[in-house]
PDB file of C-alpha atoms in Angstrom:
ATOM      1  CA  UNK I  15     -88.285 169.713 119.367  1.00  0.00           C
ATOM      2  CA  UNK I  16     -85.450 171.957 119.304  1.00  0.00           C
ATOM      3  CA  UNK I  17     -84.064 173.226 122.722  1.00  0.00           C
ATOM      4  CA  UNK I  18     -80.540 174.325 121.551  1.00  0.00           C
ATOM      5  CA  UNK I  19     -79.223 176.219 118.442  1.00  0.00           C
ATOM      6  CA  UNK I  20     -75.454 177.008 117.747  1.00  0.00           C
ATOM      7  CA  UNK I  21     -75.149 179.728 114.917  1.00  0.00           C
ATOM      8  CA  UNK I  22     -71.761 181.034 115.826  1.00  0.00           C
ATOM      9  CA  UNK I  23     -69.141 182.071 113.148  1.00  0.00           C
ATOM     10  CA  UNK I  24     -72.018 182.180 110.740  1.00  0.00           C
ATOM     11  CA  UNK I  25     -72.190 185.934 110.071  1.00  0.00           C
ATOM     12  CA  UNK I  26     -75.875 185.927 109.747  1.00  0.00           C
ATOM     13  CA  UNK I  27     -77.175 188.950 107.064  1.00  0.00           C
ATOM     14  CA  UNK I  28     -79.522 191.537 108.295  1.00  0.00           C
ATOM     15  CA  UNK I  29     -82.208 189.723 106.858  1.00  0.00           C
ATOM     16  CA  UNK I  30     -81.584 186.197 108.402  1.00  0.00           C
ATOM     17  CA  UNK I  31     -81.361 188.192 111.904  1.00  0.00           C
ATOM     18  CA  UNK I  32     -84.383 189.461 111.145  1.00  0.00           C
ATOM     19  CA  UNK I  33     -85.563 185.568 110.303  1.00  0.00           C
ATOM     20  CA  UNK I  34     -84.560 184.916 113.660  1.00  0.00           C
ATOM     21  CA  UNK I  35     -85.704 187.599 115.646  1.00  0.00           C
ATOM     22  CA  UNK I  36     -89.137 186.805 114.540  1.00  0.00           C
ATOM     23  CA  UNK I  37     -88.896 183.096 115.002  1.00  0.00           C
ATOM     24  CA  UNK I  38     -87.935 183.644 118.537  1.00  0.00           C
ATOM     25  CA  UNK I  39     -91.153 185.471 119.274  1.00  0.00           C
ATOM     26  CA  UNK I  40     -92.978 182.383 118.602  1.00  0.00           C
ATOM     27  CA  UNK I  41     -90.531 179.966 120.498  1.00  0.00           C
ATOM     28  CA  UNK I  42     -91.576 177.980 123.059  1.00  0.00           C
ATOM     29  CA  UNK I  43     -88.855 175.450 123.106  1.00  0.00           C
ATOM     30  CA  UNK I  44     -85.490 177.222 122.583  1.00  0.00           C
ATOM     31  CA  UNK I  45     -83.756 177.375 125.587  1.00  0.00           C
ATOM     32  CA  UNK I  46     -79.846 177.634 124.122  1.00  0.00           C
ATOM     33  CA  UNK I  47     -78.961 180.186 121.147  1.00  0.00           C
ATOM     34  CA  UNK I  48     -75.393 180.585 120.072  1.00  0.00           C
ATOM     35  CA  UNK I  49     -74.810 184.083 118.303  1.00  0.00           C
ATOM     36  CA  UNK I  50     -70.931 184.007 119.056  1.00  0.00           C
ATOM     37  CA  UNK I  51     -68.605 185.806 116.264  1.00  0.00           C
ATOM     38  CA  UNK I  52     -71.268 186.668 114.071  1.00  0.00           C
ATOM     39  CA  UNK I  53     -70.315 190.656 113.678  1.00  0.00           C
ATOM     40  CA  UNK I  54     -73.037 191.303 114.863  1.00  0.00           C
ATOM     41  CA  UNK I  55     -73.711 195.213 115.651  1.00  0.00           C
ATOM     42  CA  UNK I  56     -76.007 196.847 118.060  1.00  0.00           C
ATOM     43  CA  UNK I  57     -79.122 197.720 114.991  1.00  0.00           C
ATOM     44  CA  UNK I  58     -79.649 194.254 114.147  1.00  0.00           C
ATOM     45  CA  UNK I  59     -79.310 192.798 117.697  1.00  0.00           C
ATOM     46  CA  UNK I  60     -81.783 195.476 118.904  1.00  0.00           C
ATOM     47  CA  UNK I  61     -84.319 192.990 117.006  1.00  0.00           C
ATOM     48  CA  UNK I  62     -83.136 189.800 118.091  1.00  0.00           C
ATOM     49  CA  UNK I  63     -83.006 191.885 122.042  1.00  0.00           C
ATOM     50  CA  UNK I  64     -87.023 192.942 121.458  1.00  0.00           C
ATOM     51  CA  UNK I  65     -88.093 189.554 120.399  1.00  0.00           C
ATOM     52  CA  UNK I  66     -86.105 188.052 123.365  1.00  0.00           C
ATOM     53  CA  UNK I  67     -88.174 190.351 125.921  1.00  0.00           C
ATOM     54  CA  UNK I  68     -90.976 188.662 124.951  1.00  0.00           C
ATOM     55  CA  UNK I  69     -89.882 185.105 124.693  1.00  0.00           C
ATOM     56  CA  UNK I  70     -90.276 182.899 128.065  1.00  0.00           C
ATOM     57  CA  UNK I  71     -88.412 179.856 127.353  1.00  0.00           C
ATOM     58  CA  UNK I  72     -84.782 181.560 125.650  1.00  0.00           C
ATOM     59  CA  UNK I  73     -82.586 181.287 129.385  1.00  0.00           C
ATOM     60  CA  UNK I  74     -78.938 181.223 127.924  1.00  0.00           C
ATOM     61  CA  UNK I  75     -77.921 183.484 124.851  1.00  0.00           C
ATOM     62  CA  UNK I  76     -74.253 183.979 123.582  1.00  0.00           C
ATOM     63  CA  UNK I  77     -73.347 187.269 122.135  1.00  0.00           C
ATOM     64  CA  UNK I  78     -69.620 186.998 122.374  1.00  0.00           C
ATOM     65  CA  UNK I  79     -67.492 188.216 120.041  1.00  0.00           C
ATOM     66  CA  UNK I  80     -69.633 190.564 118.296  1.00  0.00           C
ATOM     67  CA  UNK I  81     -69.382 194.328 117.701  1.00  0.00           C
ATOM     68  CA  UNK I  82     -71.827 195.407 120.004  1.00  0.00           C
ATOM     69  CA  UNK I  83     -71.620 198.114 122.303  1.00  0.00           C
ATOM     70  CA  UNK I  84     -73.182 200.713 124.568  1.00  0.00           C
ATOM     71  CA  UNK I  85     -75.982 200.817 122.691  1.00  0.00           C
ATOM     72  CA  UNK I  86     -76.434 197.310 122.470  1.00  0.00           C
ATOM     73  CA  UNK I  87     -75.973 197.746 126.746  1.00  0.00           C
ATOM     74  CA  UNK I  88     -78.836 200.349 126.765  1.00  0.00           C
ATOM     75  CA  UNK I  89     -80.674 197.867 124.861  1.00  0.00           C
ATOM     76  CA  UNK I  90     -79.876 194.561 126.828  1.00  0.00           C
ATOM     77  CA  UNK I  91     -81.082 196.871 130.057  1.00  0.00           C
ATOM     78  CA  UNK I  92     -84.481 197.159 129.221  1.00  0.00           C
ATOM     79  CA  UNK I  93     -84.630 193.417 128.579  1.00  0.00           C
ATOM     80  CA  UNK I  94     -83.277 192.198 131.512  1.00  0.00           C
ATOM     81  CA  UNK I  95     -85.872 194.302 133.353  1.00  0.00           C
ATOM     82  CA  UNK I  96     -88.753 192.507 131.588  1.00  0.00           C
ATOM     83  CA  UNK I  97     -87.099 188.856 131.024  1.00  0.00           C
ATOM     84  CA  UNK I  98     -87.333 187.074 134.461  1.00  0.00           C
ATOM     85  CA  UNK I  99     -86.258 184.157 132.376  1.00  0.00           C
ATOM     86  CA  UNK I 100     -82.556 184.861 131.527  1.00  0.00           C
ATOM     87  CA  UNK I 101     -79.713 183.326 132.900  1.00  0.00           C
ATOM     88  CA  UNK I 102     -76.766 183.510 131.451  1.00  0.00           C
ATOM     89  CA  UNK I 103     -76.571 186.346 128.684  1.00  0.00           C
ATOM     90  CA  UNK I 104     -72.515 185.894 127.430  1.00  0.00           C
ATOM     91  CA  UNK I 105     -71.186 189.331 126.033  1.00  0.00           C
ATOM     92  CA  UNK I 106     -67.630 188.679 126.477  1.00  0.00           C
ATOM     93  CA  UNK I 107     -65.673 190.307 124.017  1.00  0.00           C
ATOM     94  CA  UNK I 108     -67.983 193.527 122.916  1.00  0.00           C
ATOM     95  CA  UNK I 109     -66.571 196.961 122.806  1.00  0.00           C
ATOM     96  CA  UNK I 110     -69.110 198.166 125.826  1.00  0.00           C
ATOM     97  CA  UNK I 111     -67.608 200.805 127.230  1.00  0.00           C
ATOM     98  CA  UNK I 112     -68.394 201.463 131.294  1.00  0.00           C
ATOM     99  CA  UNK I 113     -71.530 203.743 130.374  1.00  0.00           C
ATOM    100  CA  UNK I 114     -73.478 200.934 128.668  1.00  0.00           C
ATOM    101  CA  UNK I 115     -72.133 198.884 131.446  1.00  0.00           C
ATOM    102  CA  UNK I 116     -73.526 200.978 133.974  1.00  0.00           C
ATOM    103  CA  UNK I 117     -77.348 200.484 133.033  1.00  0.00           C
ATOM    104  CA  UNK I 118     -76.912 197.032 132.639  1.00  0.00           C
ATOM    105  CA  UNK I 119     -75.449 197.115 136.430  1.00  0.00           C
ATOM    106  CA  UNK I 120     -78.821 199.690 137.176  1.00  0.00           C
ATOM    107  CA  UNK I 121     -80.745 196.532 135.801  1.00  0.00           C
ATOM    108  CA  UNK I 122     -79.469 194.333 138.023  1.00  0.00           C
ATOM    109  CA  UNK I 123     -79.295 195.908 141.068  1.00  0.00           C
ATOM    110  CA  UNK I 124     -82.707 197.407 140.866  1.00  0.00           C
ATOM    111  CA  UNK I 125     -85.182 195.038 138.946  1.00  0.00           C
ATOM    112  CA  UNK I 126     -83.871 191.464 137.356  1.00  0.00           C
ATOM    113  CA  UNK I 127     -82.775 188.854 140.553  1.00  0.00           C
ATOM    114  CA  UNK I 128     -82.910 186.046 137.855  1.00  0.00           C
ATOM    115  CA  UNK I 129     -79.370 186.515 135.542  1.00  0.00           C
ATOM    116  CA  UNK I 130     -76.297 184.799 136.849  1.00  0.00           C
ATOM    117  CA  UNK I 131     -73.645 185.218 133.602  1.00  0.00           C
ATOM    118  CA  UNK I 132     -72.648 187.631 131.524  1.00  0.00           C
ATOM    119  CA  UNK I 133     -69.475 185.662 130.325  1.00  0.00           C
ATOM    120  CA  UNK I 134     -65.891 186.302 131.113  1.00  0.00           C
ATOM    121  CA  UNK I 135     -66.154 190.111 131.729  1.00  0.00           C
ATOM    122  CA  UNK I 136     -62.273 190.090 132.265  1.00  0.00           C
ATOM    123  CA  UNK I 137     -62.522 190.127 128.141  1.00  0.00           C
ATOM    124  CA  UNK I 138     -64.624 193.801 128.023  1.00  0.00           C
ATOM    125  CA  UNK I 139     -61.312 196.039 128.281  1.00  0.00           C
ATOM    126  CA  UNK I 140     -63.625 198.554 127.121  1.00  0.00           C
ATOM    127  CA  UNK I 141     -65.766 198.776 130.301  1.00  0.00           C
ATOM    128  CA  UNK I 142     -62.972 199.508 132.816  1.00  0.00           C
ATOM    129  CA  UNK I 143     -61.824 197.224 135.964  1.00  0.00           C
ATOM    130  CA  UNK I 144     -64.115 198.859 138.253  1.00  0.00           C
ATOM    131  CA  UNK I 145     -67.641 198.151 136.606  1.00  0.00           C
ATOM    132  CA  UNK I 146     -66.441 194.722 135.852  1.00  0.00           C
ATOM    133  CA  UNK I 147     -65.715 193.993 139.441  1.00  0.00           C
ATOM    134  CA  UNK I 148     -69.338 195.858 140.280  1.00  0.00           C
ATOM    135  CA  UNK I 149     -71.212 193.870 137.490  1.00  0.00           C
ATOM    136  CA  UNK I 150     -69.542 190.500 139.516  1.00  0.00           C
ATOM    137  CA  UNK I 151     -71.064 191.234 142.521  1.00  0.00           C
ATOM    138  CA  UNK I 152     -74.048 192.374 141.416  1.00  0.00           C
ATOM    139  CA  UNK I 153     -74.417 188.964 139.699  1.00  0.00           C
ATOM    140  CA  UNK I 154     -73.273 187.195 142.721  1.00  0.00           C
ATOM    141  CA  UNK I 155     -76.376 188.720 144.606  1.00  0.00           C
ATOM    142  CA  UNK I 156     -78.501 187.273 141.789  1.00  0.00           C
ATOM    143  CA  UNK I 157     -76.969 183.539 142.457  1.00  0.00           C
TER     144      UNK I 157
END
């Protein structure tokens, strides 16, 4: 039975994302995935992101590292208001800029009370001191 699955540095092809995303509709096991430096950009993960909605055993992702950004945010949003499963959801060191960060933050403070991590934030220069500090607290309520 496999509960954890570290993928990192293995810049997975569109197709082998696409492998993945599917799998993880059909998990019921996997609670760990490691998608760390993968270049990953916001298309592809918008696959892996809609297969993760639906999956209610995935608590602790890792995007870090990738090339995702505000669309990727957008994205993550609309998970985190279906996913009362999430936990930690890493995505330190992503060029999202403070408008993707703000609908995460929307997410947060209005419908998911179950994520506690989104990884170092201090690494997302992109997103501006402020949100950062805003997405902290926000998280903190969540804990």
């Amino acid at each position: 039975m496999l509960t954890g699955l570290s993928l990192k540095f293995c810049f997975l092809s569109f197709e082998q994302i696409l492998s993945l995303a599917n799998a993880l509709r059909f998990s019921k096991n996997l609670v760990k995935l490691d998608l760390s430096n993968n270049g990953i950009r916001p298309k592809p993960a918008a696959f892996l992101l809609d297969s993760i909605q639906q999956n209610m055993s995935l608590t602790d992702i890792n995007f870090h590292g990738n090339f995702l950004d505000n669309e990727f945010a957008v994205d993550l949003s609309y998970v985190l208001e279906k996913n009362s499963v999430l936990y930690k959801v890493d995505i330190s060191q992503n060029p999202i800029g403070p408008e993707g960060a703000r609908f995460i933050l929307n997410a947060l403070l209005s419908v998911n009370d179950t994520l506690g991590s989104l990884g170092d934030l201090s690494q997302n220069v992109y997103m501006g001191v402020r949100i950062r500090e805003e997405l902290a607290q926000a998280l903190l309520l969540n804990n």
